[in-house]
Amino acid sequence: AQSEPITPHEAAALLADARERTLLLVSAVPEDELMNQHNKLMSPVVWDMGHIAHFEELWLVRNLEGPVQFGEMPGMFNPFENPRSTRGELELPRMADTLDHMANARRMVLDRLLDGDFSEADPQLLDGGYIFRMVAQHEYQHNETILQALQLKDEGVRYRAPRALATPSGRPVPADADGMVRFPGGRVVIGTDDRSGPYDNERPAHAVDVAPFRIGAWAVTNGEYARFIEEGGYEDRTFWSEAGWAHKEQAGLVAPQFWSMEDGQWWTRSMDRDMPVDPYRPVCHVCWYEAEAYCSWAGGRLPTEHEWEAAASWDPATGTKRTYPWGEEAPTALDANLDQLSFETARIGAYPRNVSPIGAYGMIGDVWEWTSSDFTRWPGYQTFPYPEYSELFFGPDYKVLRGGSWATRPGAIRNTFRNWDYPIRRQIFSGFRMARDD
Ligand code: AVJ
Ligand code: FE
């Protein structure tokens, strides 16, 4: 999909769909809980909602005409003025006012679409409908943020997850005896030149030499991870990097976040539901240091970003690249565990279409997969349209995650999509897949 244009009707439908989902997710939460900051790592949910409206007005009403910057639209919902940890102290508007704010911003955007005069607008922002997809993606990403905040809320807080999907049963996944598949190596195209949806940090497409490697045919499961715990992985310093051990000790990590042991059985909580840990689902809520230690214990390592993208997207037989592991069709509920409404991870092999050319299953959906790589700019990277999305975060502080989770909307994931976070974070829906040298 190379810079496909967007009609006003498509733009309106895209934005309407994004808003319906936001409202569905929050409508199941009592108002006081939406006002409350459940954890310093996350915003009160009403802040996310106000910020969604603020961002939409910034890009689809004001910035369309020219280079207005973030700082030029100050206020409570400017993320740089009010960092996450302090958002609980803001005099946030109640829900009725927040919904009005969202509706009013949307009215201005729809009036503009109806009027149809974009002659003064920046053609680069409109090219391929980019700016509308960017604003929709921003709302999708904050939907996932809202779900992280709700997952972190205190037990006992009333929340009835609007479960609309049950995940399918697992199926056997073909692999080598150690559960891996092989990438033969070669020159691989990383990133994309598509300007219609992908973010600036995914561009440009560039060729990279990738050495042969092996990678998990599935993401590391709860059962596999539980063995690491039971065999003393958290107590044996040799598996941990120095920084990883220091963090584990200081934070008191003994198992993935939300796990607890009762009568010899691991239990976990997904949103509003307590359940026994299912050994056949991908492990979730582990930090990068835990992923690193597991791989070291299991005699492997995390894949690099290049390896991850090669394994998900590259067809070595034809020398071509796929947008999704299965091809070009946008993800539906037939393809992958995405789009939030399952409210859980699925068993390994549950989606037989979710397989890459080399036979790696489930690379899109279920859990974000940590890679070994720092978040850096691709060679030839150009900021577009604002440096605060990616550029501010390039450097050694952040590790890259790939592939999206059950809480990711399909419009905010593809093989080239890059997410990032600190290596200590695990309130995100994060797991990993192991790699080995060939
Ligand atoms: C890409 C998930 C790291 O939440 O900080 C939302 C996404 N950027 N609003 C974040 C984002 C601006 C971003 N991550
Ligand atoms: Fe944002």
mmCIF file of N, CA, C and O in Angstrom, residues 46-80:
data_model
loop_
_atom_site.group_PDB
_atom_site.id
_atom_site.type_symbol
_atom_site.label_atom_id
_atom_site.label_comp_id
_atom_site.label_asym_id
_atom_site.label_seq_id
_atom_site.Cartn_x
_atom_site.Cartn_y
_atom_site.Cartn_z
ATOM 1 N N VAL A 46 -8.855 9.609 32.198
ATOM 2 C CA VAL A 46 -9.398 10.855 31.614
ATOM 3 C C VAL A 46 -8.301 11.711 30.992
ATOM 4 O O VAL A 46 -8.571 12.454 30.050
ATOM 5 N N TRP A 47 -7.082 11.616 31.514
ATOM 6 C CA TRP A 47 -5.996 12.381 30.872
ATOM 7 C C TRP A 47 -5.761 11.857 29.455
ATOM 8 O O TRP A 47 -5.638 12.641 28.520
ATOM 9 N N ASP A 48 -5.706 10.535 29.301
ATOM 10 C CA ASP A 48 -5.529 9.965 27.956
ATOM 11 C C ASP A 48 -6.631 10.465 27.020
ATOM 12 O O ASP A 48 -6.371 10.786 25.854
ATOM 13 N N MET A 49 -7.855 10.537 27.543
ATOM 14 C CA MET A 49 -8.980 10.951 26.699
ATOM 15 C C MET A 49 -8.837 12.415 26.281
ATOM 16 O O MET A 49 -8.993 12.758 25.102
ATOM 17 N N GLY A 50 -8.511 13.285 27.241
ATOM 18 C CA GLY A 50 -8.315 14.694 26.903
ATOM 19 C C GLY A 50 -7.149 14.874 25.942
ATOM 20 O O GLY A 50 -7.195 15.682 25.010
ATOM 21 N N HIS A 51 -6.111 14.095 26.151
ATOM 22 C CA HIS A 51 -4.917 14.168 25.295
ATOM 23 C C HIS A 51 -5.231 13.690 23.871
ATOM 24 O O HIS A 51 -4.723 14.262 22.902
ATOM 25 N N ILE A 52 -6.080 12.689 23.739
ATOM 26 C CA ILE A 52 -6.506 12.228 22.403
ATOM 27 C C ILE A 52 -7.175 13.388 21.655
ATOM 28 O O ILE A 52 -6.898 13.646 20.477
ATOM 29 N N ALA A 53 -8.054 14.131 22.352
ATOM 30 C CA ALA A 53 -8.751 15.268 21.724
ATOM 31 C C ALA A 53 -7.770 16.394 21.399
ATOM 32 O O ALA A 53 -7.836 17.006 20.325
ATOM 33 N N HIS A 54 -6.856 16.647 22.316
ATOM 34 C CA HIS A 54 -5.844 17.701 22.153
ATOM 35 C C HIS A 54 -4.984 17.417 20.913
ATOM 36 O O HIS A 54 -4.734 18.300 20.088
ATOM 37 N N PHE A 55 -4.565 16.174 20.771
ATOM 38 C CA PHE A 55 -3.704 15.762 19.653
ATOM 39 C C PHE A 55 -4.464 15.871 18.326
ATOM 40 O O PHE A 55 -3.919 16.308 17.311
ATOM 41 N N GLU A 56 -5.729 15.485 18.368
ATOM 42 C CA GLU A 56 -6.547 15.549 17.147
ATOM 43 C C GLU A 56 -6.724 16.998 16.691
ATOM 44 O O GLU A 56 -6.581 17.314 15.506
ATOM 45 N N GLU A 57 -6.990 17.880 17.647
ATOM 46 C CA GLU A 57 -7.142 19.293 17.283
ATOM 47 C C GLU A 57 -5.820 19.868 16.775
ATOM 48 O O GLU A 57 -5.780 20.606 15.784
ATOM 49 N N LEU A 58 -4.743 19.492 17.462
ATOM 50 C CA LEU A 58 -3.419 19.997 17.058
ATOM 51 C C LEU A 58 -3.114 19.661 15.601
ATOM 52 O O LEU A 58 -2.667 20.517 14.839
ATOM 53 N N TRP A 59 -3.352 18.394 15.201
ATOM 54 C CA TRP A 59 -2.919 17.945 13.867
ATOM 55 C C TRP A 59 -3.963 18.083 12.783
ATOM 56 O O TRP A 59 -3.615 18.273 11.618
ATOM 57 N N LEU A 60 -5.233 17.993 13.132
ATOM 58 C CA LEU A 60 -6.248 18.017 12.062
ATOM 59 C C LEU A 60 -6.984 19.345 11.978
ATOM 60 O O LEU A 60 -7.783 19.548 11.073
ATOM 61 N N VAL A 61 -6.704 20.264 12.908
ATOM 62 C CA VAL A 61 -7.309 21.589 12.809
ATOM 63 C C VAL A 61 -6.198 22.644 12.676
ATOM 64 O O VAL A 61 -6.151 23.381 11.705
ATOM 65 N N ARG A 62 -5.275 22.677 13.607
ATOM 66 C CA ARG A 62 -4.278 23.755 13.620
ATOM 67 C C ARG A 62 -3.063 23.487 12.743
ATOM 68 O O ARG A 62 -2.719 24.298 11.904
ATOM 69 N N ASN A 63 -2.407 22.357 12.950
ATOM 70 C CA ASN A 63 -1.137 22.122 12.259
ATOM 71 C C ASN A 63 -1.296 21.838 10.776
ATOM 72 O O ASN A 63 -0.302 21.852 10.048
ATOM 73 N N LEU A 64 -2.512 21.563 10.316
ATOM 74 C CA LEU A 64 -2.724 21.269 8.899
ATOM 75 C C LEU A 64 -2.192 22.390 8.018
ATOM 76 O O LEU A 64 -1.707 22.159 6.925
ATOM 77 N N GLU A 65 -2.312 23.612 8.515
ATOM 78 C CA GLU A 65 -1.932 24.792 7.737
ATOM 79 C C GLU A 65 -0.429 25.014 7.684
ATOM 80 O O GLU A 65 0.059 25.705 6.828
ATOM 81 N N GLY A 66 0.261 24.476 8.625
ATOM 82 C CA GLY A 66 1.687 24.771 8.618
ATOM 83 C C GLY A 66 2.355 24.287 9.883
ATOM 84 O O GLY A 66 1.750 23.554 10.659
ATOM 85 N N PRO A 67 3.579 24.687 10.071
ATOM 86 C CA PRO A 67 4.374 24.072 11.139
ATOM 87 C C PRO A 67 4.103 24.642 12.531
ATOM 88 O O PRO A 67 4.906 25.388 13.053
ATOM 89 N N VAL A 68 2.981 24.289 13.109
ATOM 90 C CA VAL A 68 2.765 24.585 14.521
ATOM 91 C C VAL A 68 3.450 23.473 15.306
ATOM 92 O O VAL A 68 3.395 22.322 14.904
ATOM 93 N N GLN A 69 4.092 23.792 16.380
ATOM 94 C CA GLN A 69 4.775 22.753 17.149
ATOM 95 C C GLN A 69 3.965 22.380 18.389
ATOM 96 O O GLN A 69 3.042 23.094 18.756
ATOM 97 N N PHE A 70 4.335 21.279 19.008
ATOM 98 C CA PHE A 70 3.686 20.823 20.235
ATOM 99 C C PHE A 70 3.579 21.940 21.267
ATOM 100 O O PHE A 70 2.534 22.201 21.837
ATOM 101 N N GLY A 71 4.702 22.599 21.507
ATOM 102 C CA GLY A 71 4.786 23.610 22.535
ATOM 103 C C GLY A 71 3.867 24.792 22.295
ATOM 104 O O GLY A 71 3.543 25.547 23.207
ATOM 105 N N GLU A 72 3.440 24.953 21.023
ATOM 106 C CA GLU A 72 2.574 26.087 20.711
ATOM 107 C C GLU A 72 1.119 25.799 21.040
ATOM 108 O O GLU A 72 0.269 26.650 20.855
ATOM 109 N N MET A 73 0.828 24.590 21.468
ATOM 110 C CA MET A 73 -0.522 24.314 21.951
ATOM 111 C C MET A 73 -0.393 23.793 23.384
ATOM 112 O O MET A 73 -0.462 22.609 23.647
ATOM 113 N N PRO A 74 -0.133 24.744 24.299
ATOM 114 C CA PRO A 74 0.127 24.339 25.678
ATOM 115 C C PRO A 74 -1.154 23.898 26.376
ATOM 116 O O PRO A 74 -2.233 23.965 25.802
ATOM 117 N N GLY A 75 -1.000 23.433 27.594
ATOM 118 C CA GLY A 75 -2.178 23.078 28.376
ATOM 119 C C GLY A 75 -1.996 21.774 29.106
ATOM 120 O O GLY A 75 -0.967 21.104 29.006
ATOM 121 N N MET A 76 -3.029 21.430 29.821
ATOM 122 C CA MET A 76 -3.036 20.256 30.681
ATOM 123 C C MET A 76 -2.698 18.959 29.932
ATOM 124 O O MET A 76 -2.104 18.054 30.488
ATOM 125 N N PHE A 77 -3.063 18.902 28.638
ATOM 126 C CA PHE A 77 -2.913 17.647 27.890
ATOM 127 C C PHE A 77 -1.677 17.625 27.006
ATOM 128 O O PHE A 77 -1.517 16.751 26.173
ATOM 129 N N ASN A 78 -0.822 18.624 27.179
ATOM 130 C CA ASN A 78 0.469 18.589 26.501
ATOM 131 C C ASN A 78 1.376 17.655 27.302
ATOM 132 O O ASN A 78 1.676 17.906 28.458
ATOM 133 N N PRO A 79 1.809 16.539 26.667
ATOM 134 C CA PRO A 79 2.532 15.511 27.428
ATOM 135 C C PRO A 79 3.880 15.985 27.965
ATOM 136 O O PRO A 79 4.376 15.444 28.950
ATOM 137 N N PHE A 80 4.467 16.993 27.327
ATOM 138 C CA PHE A 80 5.798 17.419 27.752
ATOM 139 C C PHE A 80 5.713 18.411 28.901
ATOM 140 O O PHE A 80 6.622 18.517 29.719
#
